[in-house]
PDB file of C-alpha atoms and ligand atoms in Angstrom:
ATOM      1  CA  MET A   1       0.000   0.000   0.000  1.00 74.00           C
ATOM      2  CA  GLY A   2       1.067   3.559  -0.591  1.00 92.00           C
ATOM      3  CA  ILE A   3       1.688   6.233   1.999  1.00 96.00           C
ATOM      4  CA  ALA A   4      -1.678   7.942   1.390  1.00 95.00           C
ATOM      5  CA  GLU A   5      -3.642   4.703   1.936  1.00 96.00           C
ATOM      6  CA  ASN A   6      -1.594   3.853   5.016  1.00 97.00           C
ATOM      7  CA  ALA A   7      -2.186   7.298   6.509  1.00 96.00           C
ATOM      8  CA  ARG A   8      -5.893   7.103   5.780  1.00 96.00           C
ATOM      9  CA  ALA A   9      -6.131   3.677   7.438  1.00 97.00           C
ATOM     10  CA  ILE A  10      -4.285   4.942  10.528  1.00 98.00           C
ATOM     11  CA  ARG A  11      -6.543   7.997  10.810  1.00 97.00           C
ATOM     12  CA  GLY A  12      -9.554   5.688  10.648  1.00 97.00           C
ATOM     13  CA  ARG A  13      -8.182   3.501  13.432  1.00 98.00           C
ATOM     14  CA  VAL A  14      -7.428   6.603  15.520  1.00 98.00           C
ATOM     15  CA  SER A  15     -11.045   7.774  15.149  1.00 97.00           C
ATOM     16  CA  GLU A  16     -12.308   4.396  16.297  1.00 97.00           C
ATOM     17  CA  ALA A  17      -9.969   4.425  19.295  1.00 98.00           C
ATOM     18  CA  LEU A  18     -11.100   7.958  20.171  1.00 97.00           C
ATOM     19  CA  ARG A  19     -14.698   6.821  20.077  1.00 96.00           C
ATOM     20  CA  ARG A  20     -13.857   3.894  22.372  1.00 95.00           C
ATOM     21  CA  SER A  21     -12.109   6.280  24.762  1.00 94.00           C
ATOM     22  CA  GLY A  22     -15.277   8.359  25.005  1.00 93.00           C
ATOM     23  CA  ASP A  23     -13.376  11.457  23.934  1.00 92.00           C
ATOM     24  CA  ALA A  24     -14.150  11.773  20.239  1.00 90.00           C
ATOM     25  CA  ALA A  25     -13.518  15.546  20.350  1.00 92.00           C
ATOM     26  CA  ARG A  26      -9.818  15.201  21.177  1.00 96.00           C
ATOM     27  CA  THR A  27      -7.477  15.870  18.275  1.00 96.00           C
ATOM     28  CA  VAL A  28      -4.587  13.466  17.807  1.00 98.00           C
ATOM     29  CA  ARG A  29      -1.599  14.697  15.855  1.00 97.00           C
ATOM     30  CA  LEU A  30      -0.189  12.003  13.552  1.00 98.00           C
ATOM     31  CA  ILE A  31       3.601  12.293  13.460  1.00 98.00           C
ATOM     32  CA  ALA A  32       5.109  10.374  10.561  1.00 98.00           C
ATOM     33  CA  VAL A  33       8.381   8.935  11.824  1.00 98.00           C
ATOM     34  CA  SER A  34      10.607   9.219   8.770  1.00 98.00           C
ATOM     35  CA  LYS A  35      13.921   8.108  10.318  1.00 98.00           C
ATOM     36  CA  THR A  36      16.120   6.125   7.870  1.00 97.00           C
ATOM     37  CA  PHE A  37      13.916   7.101   4.913  1.00 97.00           C
ATOM     38  CA  PRO A  38      15.278   9.582   2.362  1.00 97.00           C
ATOM     39  CA  ALA A  39      13.898  13.058   1.737  1.00 97.00           C
ATOM     40  CA  GLU A  40      12.084  11.862  -1.404  1.00 96.00           C
ATOM     41  CA  ARG A  41       9.879   9.591   0.693  1.00 97.00           C
ATOM     42  CA  ILE A  42       9.097  12.483   3.031  1.00 98.00           C
ATOM     43  CA  SER A  43       8.226  14.577   0.020  1.00 97.00           C
ATOM     44  CA  GLU A  44       5.839  11.830  -1.099  1.00 96.00           C
ATOM     45  CA  ALA A  45       4.289  11.796   2.362  1.00 97.00           C
ATOM     46  CA  MET A  46       3.814  15.568   2.115  1.00 97.00           C
ATOM     47  CA  ASP A  47       2.022  15.043  -1.201  1.00 95.00           C
ATOM     48  CA  ALA A  48      -0.220  12.581   0.659  1.00 95.00           C
ATOM     49  CA  GLY A  49      -1.171  15.314   3.145  1.00 95.00           C
ATOM     50  CA  LEU A  50       1.116  14.418   6.058  1.00 97.00           C
ATOM     51  CA  ASN A  51       2.623  17.527   7.641  1.00 97.00           C
ATOM     52  CA  ALA A  52       4.409  16.378  10.841  1.00 98.00           C
ATOM     53  CA  PHE A  53       7.662  14.390  10.711  1.00 98.00           C
ATOM     54  CA  GLY A  54       9.621  12.721  13.487  1.00 98.00           C
ATOM     55  CA  GLU A  55      13.353  12.022  13.437  1.00 98.00           C
ATOM     56  CA  ASN A  56      15.598  10.521  16.110  1.00 98.00           C
ATOM     57  CA  ARG A  57      19.090  11.554  14.966  1.00 98.00           C
ATOM     58  CA  VAL A  58      20.419  15.093  14.944  1.00 98.00           C
ATOM     59  CA  GLN A  59      22.486  14.638  11.779  1.00 98.00           C
ATOM     60  CA  GLU A  60      19.500  13.237   9.946  1.00 98.00           C
ATOM     61  CA  ILE A  61      16.909  15.806  10.985  1.00 98.00           C
ATOM     62  CA  THR A  62      19.176  18.739  10.109  1.00 98.00           C
ATOM     63  CA  ALA A  63      20.050  17.268   6.694  1.00 98.00           C
ATOM     64  CA  LYS A  64      16.427  16.492   5.785  1.00 98.00           C
ATOM     65  CA  TYR A  65      15.209  19.841   7.063  1.00 98.00           C
ATOM     66  CA  GLU A  66      17.736  21.576   4.816  1.00 98.00           C
ATOM     67  CA  GLU A  67      16.784  19.449   1.835  1.00 98.00           C
ATOM     68  CA  LEU A  68      13.066  20.091   2.266  1.00 97.00           C
ATOM     69  CA  ARG A  69      13.043  23.609   3.682  1.00 94.00           C
ATOM     70  CA  ASP A  70      11.267  25.060   0.643  1.00 95.00           C
ATOM     71  CA  ARG A  71       8.216  22.940   1.422  1.00 94.00           C
ATOM     72  CA  ARG A  72       6.548  24.942   4.144  1.00 93.00           C
ATOM     73  CA  THR A  73       2.962  23.767   3.786  1.00 94.00           C
ATOM     74  CA  VAL A  74       1.079  20.711   2.617  1.00 94.00           C
ATOM     75  CA  LEU A  75      -2.501  20.412   1.395  1.00 92.00           C
ATOM     76  CA  ASN A  76      -5.011  18.459   3.440  1.00 84.00           C
ATOM     77  CA  GLU A  77      -7.637  16.299   1.761  1.00 79.00           C
ATOM     78  CA  ASP A  78     -10.215  19.057   2.255  1.00 83.00           C
ATOM     79  CA  GLY A  79      -7.994  21.541   0.401  1.00 87.00           C
ATOM     80  CA  SER A  80      -6.875  23.507   3.461  1.00 91.00           C
ATOM     81  CA  ALA A  81      -3.154  24.063   4.072  1.00 94.00           C
ATOM     82  CA  ALA A  82      -1.136  22.829   7.060  1.00 95.00           C
ATOM     83  CA  GLY A  83       2.341  23.983   8.038  1.00 96.00           C
ATOM     84  CA  VAL A  84       5.175  21.452   7.910  1.00 98.00           C
ATOM     85  CA  GLU A  85       6.410  20.471  11.387  1.00 98.00           C
ATOM     86  CA  TRP A  86       9.609  18.722  12.485  1.00 98.00           C
ATOM     87  CA  HIS A  87       9.654  16.736  15.724  1.00 98.00           C
ATOM     88  CA  PHE A  88      12.798  15.455  17.421  1.00 98.00           C
ATOM     89  CA  ILE A  89      11.968  12.179  19.169  1.00 98.00           C
ATOM     90  CA  GLY A  90      15.338  10.515  19.840  1.00 98.00           C
ATOM     91  CA  HIS A  91      17.873  10.442  22.628  1.00 97.00           C
ATOM     92  CA  LEU A  92      19.651  13.788  22.622  1.00 98.00           C
ATOM     93  CA  GLN A  93      23.309  14.149  23.574  1.00 98.00           C
ATOM     94  CA  THR A  94      24.279  17.441  25.130  1.00 98.00           C
ATOM     95  CA  ASN A  95      27.021  18.018  22.560  1.00 98.00           C
ATOM     96  CA  LYS A  96      24.471  17.807  19.700  1.00 98.00           C
ATOM     97  CA  VAL A  97      22.119  20.443  21.084  1.00 98.00           C
ATOM     98  CA  LYS A  98      23.666  23.326  19.185  1.00 98.00           C
ATOM     99  CA  LYS A  99      23.300  21.486  15.878  1.00 98.00           C
ATOM    100  CA  LEU A 100      19.713  20.421  16.573  1.00 98.00           C
ATOM    101  CA  LEU A 101      18.686  24.027  17.169  1.00 98.00           C
ATOM    102  CA  GLU A 102      19.412  24.781  13.503  1.00 98.00           C
ATOM    103  CA  VAL A 103      16.014  23.151  12.959  1.00 98.00           C
ATOM    104  CA  PRO A 104      12.943  25.102  14.123  1.00 98.00           C
ATOM    105  CA  THR A 105      11.390  21.992  15.689  1.00 98.00           C
ATOM    106  CA  LYS A 106       7.740  22.018  16.686  1.00 98.00           C
ATOM    107  CA  TYR A 107       8.494  19.852  19.726  1.00 98.00           C
ATOM    108  CA  ILE A 108      11.605  18.234  21.163  1.00 98.00           C
ATOM    109  CA  HIS A 109       9.987  15.147  22.729  1.00 98.00           C
ATOM    110  CA  SER A 110      12.956  13.705  24.579  1.00 98.00           C
ATOM    111  CA  VAL A 111      14.145  16.011  27.358  1.00 98.00           C
ATOM    112  CA  ASP A 112      14.966  13.641  30.210  1.00 98.00           C
ATOM    113  CA  ARG A 113      17.601  15.258  32.432  1.00 98.00           C
ATOM    114  CA  VAL A 114      18.533  18.585  33.954  1.00 98.00           C
ATOM    115  CA  GLU A 115      21.913  18.951  32.188  1.00 98.00           C
ATOM    116  CA  LEU A 116      20.246  18.570  28.809  1.00 98.00           C
ATOM    117  CA  ALA A 117      17.598  21.162  29.627  1.00 98.00           C
ATOM    118  CA  VAL A 118      20.251  23.573  30.893  1.00 98.00           C
ATOM    119  CA  GLU A 119      22.286  23.203  27.694  1.00 98.00           C
ATOM    120  CA  LEU A 120      19.182  23.698  25.539  1.00 98.00           C
ATOM    121  CA  ASP A 121      18.400  26.869  27.478  1.00 98.00           C
ATOM    122  CA  ARG A 122      21.972  28.141  27.202  1.00 98.00           C
ATOM    123  CA  GLN A 123      22.081  27.674  23.423  1.00 98.00           C
ATOM    124  CA  LEU A 124      18.588  29.069  22.965  1.00 98.00           C
ATOM    125  CA  GLN A 125      19.503  32.192  24.964  1.00 98.00           C
ATOM    126  CA  ARG A 126      22.397  32.725  22.552  1.00 98.00           C
ATOM    127  CA  ARG A 127      20.067  32.422  19.590  1.00 98.00           C
ATOM    128  CA  GLY A 128      17.396  34.584  21.183  1.00 98.00           C
ATOM    129  CA  GLU A 129      14.864  31.793  20.633  1.00 98.00           C
ATOM    130  CA  SER A 130      12.657  29.423  22.576  1.00 98.00           C
ATOM    131  CA  ARG A 131      11.413  25.868  21.955  1.00 98.00           C
ATOM    132  CA  GLU A 132       8.441  23.776  22.992  1.00 98.00           C
ATOM    133  CA  ILE A 133       9.538  20.583  24.696  1.00 98.00           C
ATOM    134  CA  LEU A 134       8.166  17.430  26.281  1.00 98.00           C
ATOM    135  CA  VAL A 135       9.692  15.488  29.149  1.00 98.00           C
ATOM    136  CA  GLU A 136      10.366  11.836  28.308  1.00 98.00           C
ATOM    137  CA  VAL A 137       9.482   9.302  30.991  1.00 98.00           C
ATOM    138  CA  ASN A 138      10.648   5.679  31.114  1.00 98.00           C
ATOM    139  CA  THR A 139       7.303   4.081  31.969  1.00 98.00           C
ATOM    140  CA  SER A 140       8.308   0.519  31.051  1.00 97.00           C
ATOM    141  CA  GLY A 141      11.301   0.249  33.357  1.00 95.00           C
ATOM    142  CA  GLU A 142      13.282  -1.292  30.491  1.00 94.00           C
ATOM    143  CA  PRO A 143      16.918  -0.347  31.151  1.00 91.00           C
ATOM    144  CA  SER A 144      17.630   0.206  27.442  1.00 89.00           C
ATOM    145  CA  LYS A 145      15.074   3.015  27.271  1.00 92.00           C
ATOM    146  CA  SER A 146      15.738   6.712  27.735  1.00 95.00           C
ATOM    147  CA  GLY A 147      13.565   8.839  29.943  1.00 98.00           C
ATOM    148  CA  VAL A 148      13.363   9.993  33.522  1.00 98.00           C
ATOM    149  CA  GLU A 149      12.074   7.485  36.078  1.00 97.00           C
ATOM    150  CA  PRO A 150       8.362   8.017  36.808  1.00 97.00           C
ATOM    151  CA  ASP A 151       9.139   8.816  40.485  1.00 96.00           C
ATOM    152  CA  GLU A 152      11.506  11.573  39.423  1.00 97.00           C
ATOM    153  CA  ALA A 153       9.359  13.188  36.739  1.00 97.00           C
ATOM    154  CA  THR A 154       7.718  15.844  38.886  1.00 96.00           C
ATOM    155  CA  ARG A 155      11.027  16.809  40.413  1.00 96.00           C
ATOM    156  CA  LEU A 156      12.614  17.163  36.967  1.00 97.00           C
ATOM    157  CA  LEU A 157       9.703  19.332  35.833  1.00 97.00           C
ATOM    158  CA  ARG A 158      10.178  21.570  38.863  1.00 97.00           C
ATOM    159  CA  GLU A 159      13.902  21.832  38.286  1.00 97.00           C
ATOM    160  CA  ILE A 160      13.651  22.873  34.651  1.00 97.00           C
ATOM    161  CA  ALA A 161      10.457  24.935  34.843  1.00 97.00           C
ATOM    162  CA  GLY A 162      12.426  28.112  35.501  1.00 96.00           C
ATOM    163  CA  LEU A 163      14.491  27.844  32.303  1.00 97.00           C
ATOM    164  CA  GLU A 164      13.042  30.724  30.361  1.00 97.00           C
ATOM    165  CA  THR A 165      13.520  29.515  26.805  1.00 98.00           C
ATOM    166  CA  LEU A 166      11.955  26.089  27.354  1.00 98.00           C
ATOM    167  CA  LYS A 167       8.190  25.900  27.022  1.00 98.00           C
ATOM    168  CA  ILE A 168       7.168  22.653  28.733  1.00 98.00           C
ATOM    169  CA  LYS A 169       4.033  21.301  27.059  1.00 98.00           C
ATOM    170  CA  GLY A 170       3.644  17.728  28.252  1.00 98.00           C
ATOM    171  CA  LEU A 171       5.107  14.236  28.517  1.00 98.00           C
ATOM    172  CA  MET A 172       6.355  11.549  26.153  1.00 98.00           C
ATOM    173  CA  THR A 173       6.949   7.823  26.521  1.00 98.00           C
ATOM    174  CA  VAL A 174       7.752   4.665  24.566  1.00 98.00           C
ATOM    175  CA  GLY A 175       5.545   1.741  25.599  1.00 97.00           C
ATOM    176  CA  ALA A 176       6.959  -1.594  26.753  1.00 97.00           C
ATOM    177  CA  LEU A 177       8.241  -3.793  23.950  1.00 95.00           C
ATOM    178  CA  THR A 178       5.973  -6.798  24.535  1.00 95.00           C
ATOM    179  CA  ASP A 179       2.857  -8.457  23.155  1.00 94.00           C
ATOM    180  CA  GLU A 180       1.189  -8.219  26.557  1.00 96.00           C
ATOM    181  CA  VAL A 181      -1.520  -5.667  26.005  1.00 97.00           C
ATOM    182  CA  ALA A 182      -1.981  -4.979  29.722  1.00 98.00           C
ATOM    183  CA  ALA A 183       1.697  -4.122  30.162  1.00 98.00           C
ATOM    184  CA  VAL A 184       1.710  -1.740  27.210  1.00 98.00           C
ATOM    185  CA  ARG A 185      -1.538  -0.106  28.272  1.00 98.00           C
ATOM    186  CA  GLY A 186      -0.073   0.229  31.774  1.00 98.00           C
ATOM    187  CA  CYS A 187       2.774   2.363  30.400  1.00 98.00           C
ATOM    188  CA  PHE A 188       0.371   4.733  28.692  1.00 98.00           C
ATOM    189  CA  SER A 189      -1.986   5.051  31.648  1.00 98.00           C
ATOM    190  CA  LYS A 190       1.028   5.680  33.881  1.00 98.00           C
ATOM    191  CA  LEU A 191       2.059   8.594  31.665  1.00 98.00           C
ATOM    192  CA  ARG A 192      -1.458  10.039  31.751  1.00 98.00           C
ATOM    193  CA  LYS A 193      -1.568   9.780  35.545  1.00 98.00           C
ATOM    194  CA  LEU A 194       1.826  11.468  35.845  1.00 97.00           C
ATOM    195  CA  SER A 195       0.567  14.279  33.671  1.00 97.00           C
ATOM    196  CA  GLU A 196      -2.548  14.678  35.830  1.00 97.00           C
ATOM    197  CA  LEU A 197      -0.384  14.686  38.937  1.00 95.00           C
ATOM    198  CA  ALA A 198       1.920  17.344  37.507  1.00 95.00           C
ATOM    199  CA  CYS A 199      -1.154  19.369  36.589  1.00 93.00           C
ATOM    200  CA  GLN A 200      -2.401  19.286  40.180  1.00 93.00           C
ATOM    201  CA  GLU A 201       0.989  20.497  41.374  1.00 90.00           C
ATOM    202  CA  ALA A 202       0.421  23.559  39.184  1.00 86.00           C
ATOM    203  CA  ILE A 203       4.120  24.148  38.614  1.00 88.00           C
ATOM    204  CA  HIS A 204       4.663  27.671  37.373  1.00 88.00           C
ATOM    205  CA  ASP A 205       5.257  27.808  33.594  1.00 89.00           C
ATOM    206  CA  VAL A 206       4.595  24.096  33.076  1.00 92.00           C
ATOM    207  CA  GLU A 207       1.675  23.126  30.849  1.00 94.00           C
ATOM    208  CA  MET A 208       0.503  19.520  30.685  1.00 96.00           C
ATOM    209  CA  ARG A 209      -1.615  19.453  27.551  1.00 96.00           C
ATOM    210  CA  GLU A 210       0.300  17.003  25.333  1.00 98.00           C
ATOM    211  CA  LEU A 211       0.829  13.256  25.717  1.00 98.00           C
ATOM    212  CA  SER A 212       3.151  11.853  23.042  1.00 98.00           C
ATOM    213  CA  MET A 213       2.701   8.073  23.094  1.00 98.00           C
ATOM    214  CA  GLY A 214       1.952   5.223  20.725  1.00 98.00           C
ATOM    215  CA  MET A 215       3.849   3.797  17.730  1.00 98.00           C
ATOM    216  CA  SER A 216       2.902   1.497  14.809  1.00 98.00           C
ATOM    217  CA  GLY A 217       2.240  -1.496  17.047  1.00 97.00           C
ATOM    218  CA  ASP A 218       0.407   0.172  19.898  1.00 98.00           C
ATOM    219  CA  PHE A 219      -1.037   3.561  18.890  1.00 98.00           C
ATOM    220  CA  GLU A 220      -4.662   2.501  19.376  1.00 98.00           C
ATOM    221  CA  LEU A 221      -3.989   1.624  23.027  1.00 98.00           C
ATOM    222  CA  ALA A 222      -2.212   4.956  23.433  1.00 98.00           C
ATOM    223  CA  VAL A 223      -5.138   6.881  21.951  1.00 98.00           C
ATOM    224  CA  GLU A 224      -7.535   5.014  24.241  1.00 98.00           C
ATOM    225  CA  GLU A 225      -5.357   6.119  27.175  1.00 98.00           C
ATOM    226  CA  GLY A 226      -5.290   9.782  26.177  1.00 98.00           C
ATOM    227  CA  ALA A 227      -2.552  10.360  23.562  1.00 98.00           C
ATOM    228  CA  THR A 228      -2.600  13.729  21.802  1.00 98.00           C
ATOM    229  CA  MET A 229       0.289  12.802  19.487  1.00 98.00           C
ATOM    230  CA  ILE A 230       1.216   9.416  18.081  1.00 98.00           C
ATOM    231  CA  ARG A 231       4.567   8.674  16.447  1.00 98.00           C
ATOM    232  CA  VAL A 232       4.110   6.213  13.599  1.00 98.00           C
ATOM    233  CA  GLY A 233       6.879   4.992  11.301  1.00 98.00           C
ATOM    234  CA  THR A 234       6.610   1.544   9.733  1.00 98.00           C
ATOM    235  CA  ALA A 235       2.805   1.600   9.439  1.00 98.00           C
ATOM    236  CA  ILE A 236       3.211   4.636   7.157  1.00 98.00           C
ATOM    237  CA  PHE A 237       6.522   4.144   5.339  1.00 97.00           C
ATOM    238  CA  GLY A 238       6.980   0.357   5.535  1.00 96.00           C
ATOM    239  CA  ASP A 239       9.791  -1.703   7.000  1.00 94.00           C
ATOM    240  CA  ARG A 240      13.073  -0.181   8.096  1.00 90.00           C
ATOM    241  CA  THR A 241      14.793  -3.526   8.733  1.00 75.00           C
ATOM    242  CA  ASN A 242      17.440  -3.223   6.033  1.00 54.00           C
ATOM    243  CA  LYS A 243      18.123   0.383   6.788  1.00 53.00           C
ATOM    244  CA  GLU A 244      19.166   0.589  10.437  1.00 51.00           C
TER     245      GLU A 244
HETATM  246  C1  PLP B 301      11.180   4.749  15.598  1.00 75.20           C
HETATM  247  C2  PLP B 301      10.381   5.409  16.641  1.00 75.20           C
HETATM  248  C3  PLP B 301       8.974   5.472  16.527  1.00 75.20           C
HETATM  249  C4  PLP B 301       8.191   4.820  15.390  1.00 75.20           C
HETATM  250  O1  PLP B 301       8.255   3.437  15.475  1.00 75.20           O
HETATM  251  P1  PLP B 301       7.381   2.482  14.493  1.00 75.20           P
HETATM  252  O2  PLP B 301       7.303   1.219  15.216  1.00 75.20           O
HETATM  253  O3  PLP B 301       8.130   2.416  13.214  1.00 75.20           O
HETATM  254  O4  PLP B 301       6.064   3.138  14.304  1.00 75.20           O
HETATM  255  C5  PLP B 301       8.287   6.145  17.524  1.00 75.20           C
HETATM  256  N1  PLP B 301       8.909   6.730  18.566  1.00 75.20           N
HETATM  257  C6  PLP B 301      10.246   6.702  18.701  1.00 75.20           C
HETATM  258  C7  PLP B 301      10.874   7.362  19.874  1.00 75.20           C
HETATM  259  C8  PLP B 301      11.026   6.042  17.751  1.00 75.20           C
HETATM  260  O5  PLP B 301      12.358   6.011  17.896  1.00 75.20           O
END
């Protein structure tokens, strides 16, 4: 199937999941995770009406952004225009921050430690810019995963809330890598509860309106549990197995 058909099928499944969640009015942003795929495939996805792209490597997002920077909008199926958005979703090393900021990202999804936030703020001050960010939480407990421990999330939010150039908009997680539905759902509901908790704490300058969770294999569960953004790669672009 082509990208347009894949995207349409995913949007249909998202609508069904929203209906099941009893929150059909929520909008869910579909982020097409284009990592490992060349700019031409992203261009094709833009022709198919996709406007938000997720990348997990600094070198790759900056190169693709440069290659595609003339494409600022895409046309939706109803003929309206949507601005192109770049999302950084991967582990971010402090020494790559400066390079990443060459891209005017919509969200950096993966802020998971104080030192990283401080470096982002320092480089943004120099540029006279700000960025919207999410805090990544390791809800699965898998040691290979990035993200702050759930117990530490509120403290991290408090510690970085004062950094003027960072606009904290919500939380992000990667669900457990398992076929056990209950375990995966547990990760997503944990993220939602953490977000509600942080909301109650009413930390100054911290907004908790976005939940970035759900990938090709589990986005329906994530939408049922409250996702506002899903990050979908293979279900849109096909297999990456020979590319990584
Ligand atoms: C690769 C990746 C995705 C997309 O994964 P698929 O299974 O291809 O949909 C989502 N989120 C993150 C953080 C990723 O690295």
